[in-house]
XYZ file of C-alpha atoms in Angstrom:
475
model
C -3.901 -14.402 -33.833
C -2.014 -15.469 -30.719
C 0.278 -13.120 -28.710
C 3.486 -14.455 -27.275
C 4.936 -13.752 -23.874
C 7.643 -15.048 -21.649
C 5.374 -14.942 -18.508
C 1.572 -14.682 -18.239
C 0.121 -13.946 -14.798
C -3.503 -14.995 -14.259
C -4.886 -12.644 -11.663
C -4.148 -9.004 -10.847
C -4.425 -9.001 -7.063
C -1.506 -8.432 -4.707
C 0.290 -11.616 -5.703
C -0.468 -11.296 -9.426
C 0.253 -7.663 -10.172
C 3.425 -7.708 -8.072
C 4.634 -10.897 -9.752
C 4.031 -9.295 -13.161
C 5.920 -6.126 -12.349
C 8.876 -7.950 -10.784
C 9.083 -10.288 -13.767
C 9.024 -7.273 -16.136
C 11.805 -5.649 -14.007
C 13.838 -8.762 -14.589
C 13.615 -8.378 -18.322
C 10.780 -10.678 -19.311
C 7.967 -9.926 -21.755
C 5.023 -10.154 -19.325
C 1.249 -10.084 -19.581
C -1.194 -9.945 -16.672
C -4.880 -11.001 -17.097
C -7.525 -9.815 -14.582
C -11.308 -9.814 -14.808
C -12.327 -7.420 -11.972
C -14.708 -4.697 -13.132
C -15.472 -1.262 -11.755
C -19.067 0.065 -11.648
C -18.698 1.260 -15.264
C -17.501 -2.164 -16.470
C -13.897 -0.953 -16.855
C -10.804 -2.754 -15.445
C -10.286 -2.741 -11.716
C -7.025 -4.608 -10.995
C -6.010 -5.318 -7.387
C -8.171 -8.312 -6.613
C -10.189 -8.855 -3.495
C -7.669 -6.819 -1.530
C -8.101 -3.574 -3.416
C -11.737 -3.951 -4.476
C -13.587 -5.627 -1.580
C -10.996 -6.315 1.112
C -7.972 -4.666 2.609
C -8.254 -1.227 1.091
C -11.975 -0.404 1.246
C -12.237 -1.887 4.799
C -9.459 0.393 6.011
C -11.146 3.367 4.433
C -14.407 2.566 6.290
C -12.545 1.897 9.496
C -10.856 5.304 9.264
C -14.110 7.087 8.591
C -15.975 5.325 11.424
C -13.048 5.894 13.853
C -13.048 9.648 12.996
C -16.787 9.708 13.702
C -16.356 7.930 17.047
C -13.592 10.305 18.040
C -15.741 13.212 17.259
C -18.617 11.771 19.277
C -16.637 10.666 22.297
C -13.080 11.880 22.411
C -12.880 15.374 21.054
C -14.372 16.899 24.193
C -11.349 15.763 26.168
C -9.220 17.919 23.817
C -11.321 20.922 24.297
C -13.126 20.446 20.940
C -16.875 20.962 20.923
C -18.862 19.350 18.080
C -22.514 20.237 17.569
C -24.943 18.539 15.225
C -22.694 15.532 14.622
C -24.052 13.301 11.899
C -22.771 10.639 9.578
C -23.464 10.761 5.911
C -23.171 7.039 4.997
C -23.424 7.646 1.264
C -20.518 10.139 1.411
C -18.469 7.752 3.505
C -19.110 4.967 0.851
C -18.217 7.451 -1.857
C -14.954 8.217 -0.281
C -14.272 4.535 0.075
C -14.956 4.019 -3.612
C -12.687 6.881 -4.512
C -9.792 5.286 -2.507
C -10.405 2.017 -4.256
C -10.337 3.599 -7.719
C -7.112 5.410 -6.834
C -5.548 2.045 -6.113
C -6.995 0.490 -9.320
C -5.675 3.330 -11.353
C -2.292 3.082 -9.673
C -1.851 -0.497 -10.614
C -2.797 0.286 -14.235
C -0.179 3.110 -14.208
C 2.475 0.626 -12.818
C 1.687 -1.877 -15.614
C 2.291 0.866 -18.131
C 5.410 2.100 -16.412
C 6.954 -1.408 -16.381
C 5.664 -2.368 -19.848
C 3.356 -5.111 -18.596
C 0.662 -5.966 -21.149
C -2.734 -5.927 -19.446
C -5.684 -7.935 -20.628
C -9.132 -7.360 -19.065
C -11.090 -10.545 -18.874
C -11.130 -14.094 -17.544
C -8.186 -16.291 -18.358
C -8.266 -20.026 -18.672
C -5.879 -22.822 -19.761
C -6.508 -24.102 -23.256
C -3.655 -26.571 -23.831
C 0.054 -27.268 -23.350
C 2.085 -27.804 -26.458
C 5.796 -27.554 -27.584
C 6.985 -26.449 -24.130
C 4.414 -23.639 -23.912
C 0.898 -22.991 -22.702
C -2.007 -21.457 -24.605
C -4.156 -19.195 -22.471
C -7.638 -17.941 -23.591
C -8.855 -14.523 -22.403
C -12.616 -14.028 -22.452
C -13.379 -10.363 -22.234
C -14.671 -7.515 -24.433
C -12.310 -8.817 -27.054
C -11.285 -12.513 -27.090
C -7.577 -13.050 -26.947
C -5.190 -15.995 -27.147
C -1.897 -15.754 -25.340
C 1.049 -18.173 -25.658
C 3.649 -18.301 -22.932
C 6.433 -20.442 -21.479
C 5.689 -19.565 -17.853
C 2.294 -19.175 -16.142
C 1.793 -17.720 -12.686
C -1.617 -18.404 -11.277
C -2.734 -15.824 -8.735
C -6.518 -16.161 -8.749
C -7.134 -15.523 -5.073
C -10.085 -16.702 -3.021
C -13.756 -16.212 -2.396
C -15.762 -15.941 0.817
C -17.023 -19.262 2.286
C -20.784 -19.602 2.501
C -22.668 -21.223 5.308
C -24.623 -24.266 4.121
C -28.273 -23.328 3.592
C -27.498 -19.540 3.795
C -26.122 -18.392 0.427
C -24.940 -14.785 0.093
C -27.518 -12.447 -1.398
C -25.472 -9.406 -0.425
C -28.573 -7.679 0.735
C -29.418 -9.403 4.024
C -26.794 -12.187 4.188
C -23.477 -10.518 3.439
C -19.970 -11.593 2.544
C -17.132 -9.088 2.719
C -18.507 -7.640 -0.477
C -21.895 -6.711 0.960
C -20.473 -5.768 4.329
C -18.500 -2.964 2.587
C -21.599 -1.572 0.804
C -24.329 -1.397 3.430
C -26.271 1.725 2.440
C -27.441 2.729 5.953
C -26.532 1.976 9.436
C -28.398 -1.117 10.580
C -30.094 -1.028 13.952
C -29.059 -4.626 14.652
C -26.135 -6.279 12.913
C -25.247 -9.939 13.274
C -21.754 -11.271 12.554
C -20.963 -14.933 12.273
C -17.203 -15.470 12.756
C -14.991 -13.488 15.151
C -12.018 -13.365 12.791
C -10.331 -10.512 10.997
C -13.262 -9.617 8.719
C -15.907 -10.103 11.291
C -14.215 -7.965 13.901
C -13.287 -5.223 11.482
C -16.637 -4.870 9.817
C -18.412 -5.273 13.184
C -16.326 -2.419 14.512
C -17.151 -0.192 11.572
C -20.869 -0.415 12.044
C -20.816 -0.471 15.867
C -18.985 2.858 15.827
C -21.729 4.323 13.593
C -24.509 3.182 16.004
C -25.389 -0.349 15.178
C -26.021 -2.906 17.896
C -23.522 -5.657 16.906
C -23.624 -9.329 18.005
C -20.740 -11.532 17.027
C -21.325 -15.314 17.079
C -18.204 -17.532 17.076
C -18.129 -21.309 16.954
C -14.777 -21.745 18.608
C -14.665 -21.762 22.392
C -11.737 -19.323 22.566
C -11.556 -15.780 21.164
C -8.956 -15.358 18.397
C -7.476 -18.732 18.909
C -4.494 -18.071 16.558
C -3.474 -14.963 18.612
C -1.298 -15.108 21.700
C -3.942 -15.708 24.421
C -2.733 -12.924 26.774
C -3.214 -10.494 23.938
C -6.472 -12.042 22.832
C -8.001 -11.837 26.350
C -6.975 -8.152 26.548
C -8.581 -7.500 23.170
C -11.740 -9.365 24.136
C -12.073 -7.247 27.282
C -11.595 -3.984 25.316
C -14.031 -4.972 22.502
C -16.634 -6.009 24.992
C -16.279 -2.715 26.876
C -16.770 -0.895 23.513
C -20.074 -2.589 23.066
C -19.430 -5.543 20.816
C -21.511 -8.480 22.122
C -19.305 -11.507 21.480
C -20.614 -15.064 22.086
C -18.126 -17.935 21.891
C -18.756 -21.706 21.498
C -22.045 -21.298 19.571
C -23.597 -23.774 17.223
C -25.314 -22.105 14.301
C -28.692 -23.630 13.273
C -31.238 -22.392 10.784
C -30.775 -19.002 9.120
C -33.803 -17.417 7.438
C -33.874 -14.134 5.530
C -36.691 -12.060 4.238
C -37.371 -8.434 3.194
C -37.329 -7.267 6.864
C -34.238 -9.017 8.180
C -32.479 -12.171 9.058
C -33.166 -14.693 11.856
C -30.381 -16.844 13.194
C -31.156 -19.819 15.406
C -28.222 -21.029 17.481
C -27.210 -22.904 20.611
C -24.943 -20.932 23.057
C -21.995 -22.345 24.991
C -24.288 -23.386 27.851
C -26.488 -25.524 25.533
C -29.406 -23.045 25.561
C -31.298 -22.473 22.295
C -31.186 -18.811 21.219
C -32.604 -16.778 18.431
C -31.047 -13.631 17.007
C -33.077 -11.120 14.937
C -30.904 -8.866 12.793
C -31.419 -6.217 10.028
C -28.212 -7.514 8.286
C -25.974 -10.607 8.853
C -22.281 -10.711 7.918
C -20.897 -14.148 7.523
C -17.138 -14.353 7.754
C -16.190 -17.954 8.381
C -13.124 -18.128 6.120
C -12.345 -18.179 2.407
C -11.930 -20.827 -0.217
C -9.449 -20.860 -3.140
C -10.748 -19.514 -6.443
C -10.098 -21.767 -9.451
C -13.508 -21.180 -11.087
C -13.170 -21.146 -14.888
C -9.410 -21.767 -14.814
C -9.839 -25.073 -16.658
C -7.249 -26.658 -14.442
C -8.422 -30.181 -15.368
C -7.837 -29.506 -19.076
C -4.056 -29.382 -18.598
C -3.805 -31.645 -15.548
C -3.094 -28.935 -12.947
C -3.444 -30.664 -9.599
C -5.670 -29.365 -6.732
C -5.620 -30.709 -3.188
C -8.573 -32.074 -1.276
C -9.561 -28.507 -0.149
C -9.441 -27.076 -3.657
C -6.006 -25.309 -3.363
C -3.520 -25.622 -6.216
C -0.826 -28.023 -5.089
C 2.563 -26.405 -4.922
C 6.008 -27.220 -3.394
C 7.892 -24.890 -1.069
C 8.888 -22.746 -3.991
C 5.380 -22.383 -5.489
C 5.910 -24.789 -8.354
C 2.864 -26.780 -9.408
C 2.972 -30.325 -10.855
C 3.191 -28.807 -14.329
C 6.463 -27.569 -15.818
C 6.885 -23.796 -15.686
C 3.399 -23.332 -14.015
C 3.503 -21.575 -10.670
C 0.879 -20.488 -8.203
C 0.873 -17.868 -5.442
C -1.314 -16.258 -2.809
C -4.651 -17.302 -1.502
C -5.016 -20.030 -4.163
C -2.228 -22.047 -2.521
C -1.340 -23.194 0.993
C -0.296 -20.813 3.705
C -1.823 -17.714 5.289
C -4.363 -15.806 3.215
C -2.682 -12.465 3.514
C -2.040 -9.889 0.746
C 1.570 -9.336 1.793
C 2.251 -13.067 1.783
C 0.917 -13.156 -1.734
C 3.175 -10.202 -2.753
C 6.290 -11.884 -1.299
C 5.476 -15.161 -3.162
C 4.937 -13.182 -6.330
C 8.359 -11.578 -6.145
C 10.038 -14.865 -5.198
C 8.502 -16.682 -8.166
C 9.448 -14.045 -10.643
C 13.007 -14.220 -9.313
C 13.054 -18.051 -9.475
C 11.979 -17.919 -13.168
C 14.964 -15.641 -13.719
C 17.275 -18.220 -12.128
C 17.626 -16.294 -8.840
C 16.877 -17.548 -5.356
C 13.560 -15.931 -4.289
C 12.756 -16.549 -0.622
C 9.667 -16.322 1.655
C 10.018 -16.869 5.295
C 6.601 -17.902 6.672
C 7.888 -17.531 10.275
C 8.208 -13.770 9.906
C 5.002 -12.924 8.093
C 3.228 -10.294 10.191
C -0.526 -10.456 10.968
C -2.697 -7.437 11.703
C -6.387 -6.923 12.691
C -7.230 -3.245 12.066
C -9.777 -2.810 14.826
C -9.339 -0.158 17.571
C -7.143 -0.988 19.332
C -5.311 -2.770 16.589
C -3.835 -6.260 17.044
C -0.508 -7.275 15.363
C 1.836 -10.151 15.822
C 4.717 -12.051 14.223
C 6.307 -15.372 15.117
C 5.295 -17.882 17.790
C 2.630 -17.376 20.413
C 3.175 -18.382 24.075
C 0.779 -21.326 23.680
C 2.741 -22.605 20.656
C 5.973 -22.500 22.492
C 4.485 -24.366 25.445
C 3.102 -26.995 23.108
C 6.461 -27.368 21.387
C 8.345 -27.591 24.688
C 10.506 -24.499 23.940
C 12.033 -22.830 26.946
C 11.302 -19.135 26.700
C 11.232 -15.821 28.595
C 8.416 -13.255 28.273
C 8.347 -9.459 28.742
C 5.372 -7.144 28.522
C 4.838 -3.477 28.638
C 1.437 -1.631 28.765
C 0.622 1.486 26.660
C -0.811 2.860 29.967
C 2.808 3.716 30.836
C 3.742 5.229 27.450
C 3.899 8.975 27.195
C 2.872 9.226 23.543
C -0.141 6.960 24.102
C -1.262 9.204 26.970
C -0.876 12.265 24.693
C -2.893 10.481 21.985
C -5.598 9.595 24.491
C -5.369 5.880 23.844
C -3.537 3.885 26.446
C -5.246 0.507 25.853
C -3.286 -2.658 25.304
C 0.353 -3.814 25.565
C 3.403 -5.088 23.745
C 4.712 -8.559 24.510
C 8.133 -10.125 23.642
C 8.853 -13.855 23.700
C 12.551 -14.824 23.541
C 14.501 -18.041 23.756
C 15.535 -18.688 27.338
C 19.044 -19.734 26.412
C 19.986 -17.688 23.368
C 17.635 -14.690 23.839
C 16.671 -14.818 20.132
C 13.297 -13.260 19.617
C 10.715 -15.981 18.929
C 7.584 -13.812 18.780
C 6.285 -10.334 19.345
C 2.586 -9.625 20.043
C 0.757 -6.296 20.334
C -2.630 -4.899 21.053
C -2.936 -1.077 21.167
C -2.833 2.088 19.139
C -1.394 1.953 15.580
C 0.411 -1.361 16.382
C 0.120 -2.228 12.595
C 2.957 0.264 12.183
C 4.980 -0.985 15.151
C 5.121 -4.665 14.181
C 7.572 -4.118 11.307
C 10.421 -3.467 13.778
C 9.802 -6.934 15.204
C 9.724 -8.490 11.688
C 13.112 -6.872 10.855
C 14.540 -8.002 14.136
C 13.426 -11.592 13.694
C 14.654 -11.741 10.072
C 18.164 -10.776 11.357
C 17.877 -13.276 14.251
C 18.032 -10.415 16.798
C 17.852 -10.970 20.500
C 15.513 -9.090 22.853
C 18.676 -7.454 24.210
C 19.339 -5.979 20.722
C 16.008 -4.228 20.724
C 16.393 -3.196 24.369
C 19.751 -1.529 23.530
C 18.500 0.386 20.495
C 17.612 4.069 21.045
C 13.965 4.748 20.298
C 12.634 8.283 19.779
C 10.877 9.887 22.706
C 7.973 10.326 22.983
C 6.857 7.565 20.678
C 4.666 4.479 20.679
C 7.787 2.518 19.576
C 9.212 2.975 23.057
C 6.660 0.419 24.294
C 8.499 -2.063 22.017
C 11.866 -1.288 23.541
C 10.378 -1.455 27.090
C 8.795 -4.903 26.419
C 12.198 -6.064 25.196
C 13.710 -4.748 28.485
C 11.068 -6.460 30.397
C 12.244 -9.871 29.105
C 15.063 -9.456 31.616
C 12.796 -7.753 34.120
C 14.454 -4.370 33.727
C 11.779 -2.189 32.204
C 12.463 1.461 32.978
C 9.040 3.049 32.803
C 6.781 0.482 34.428
């Protein structure tokens, strides 16, 4: 017997579960279908982000950073550590606990907001009489009928041709988060967010890490002044980063992985690694959705086609998050989920792609929002720039981490903030001030005139804003 709903959300990741909750808040009868399983086969909503992405990676980053501080920084604080050792199994166990807490939290939120949850894989069956029939294949087969469908099925890691993931030697983000012992030599293909974060985790714990990047520039999407500073700092830490490489044959066996490649000078090289992480991007996940059965259109790259408001070509079918165009970021998916729920309710949901923040949770962290300096130059925009180093920030000195800087870019005529870029301690928490400022069309003068607590890392933001007019006070 079918069950009827106003809205059915397919996928329980950041875009899906948030869309379901917001739709329920707006008075709709809502169901969310998600197939992620925990180690016991039970439901594990939260998608890639919660299970094998954002959340577990941050747990491992925190554990490994604590270990590195104990090994290298505590002595400066007068703290002596003897017999320092890392229990990798306990670290992984803590990571799994953090993941489960988030899974359980989402299930609690569904219950609190009266969202019906179905554990299994959802697929389109047919469209009829102004509604859609959705099949759920799980422990118990279900048939759902709904007027509105929100597809939030996320993405999967992209494989290198000829080197499929086995999650033992050749690893995606899934395997990279579950390495059972510190590898002596770790290879990473792709110097993006996942590659740098996972490379940082295992380097801190003692692995010799080599990062191979096909592009000739490091972090090409990042403001290049910030990227060059980050490259210098990561290299100093011990990450071996090779740019402009051409990957050749990859062979894996029980003892390790061999990567043949040509470096930026045209010289043939061979890397021998215990494990290899491949992080060359992600592809939209529409496996098993049966999009063809109802005529749901995909583009040439496999993304679900949507307009600016996340409408697909089918009436009352919407799609959000990694499975559609735009940055593959959890918070972007959340904002789209909220906006779609509100549009279904006749409201005017809104997502401003120009003020979506980006963060790389390495140490130092990298964060930015808005235009980079190279983009402004390419677009012919007249701008002013101001920078301030954490070296001159009192709180950074007290923390013992003065690496990096904050950079403001503002319109030369109006002073409106066009972009803010940071590399340094805890800048993931500082970037929100810039997002708020840009959403309200603030000028650099506005930030420069706002009182910031002293001593705080946020003072670097104020000082960089002051530097736009060359009137920084502490540098």
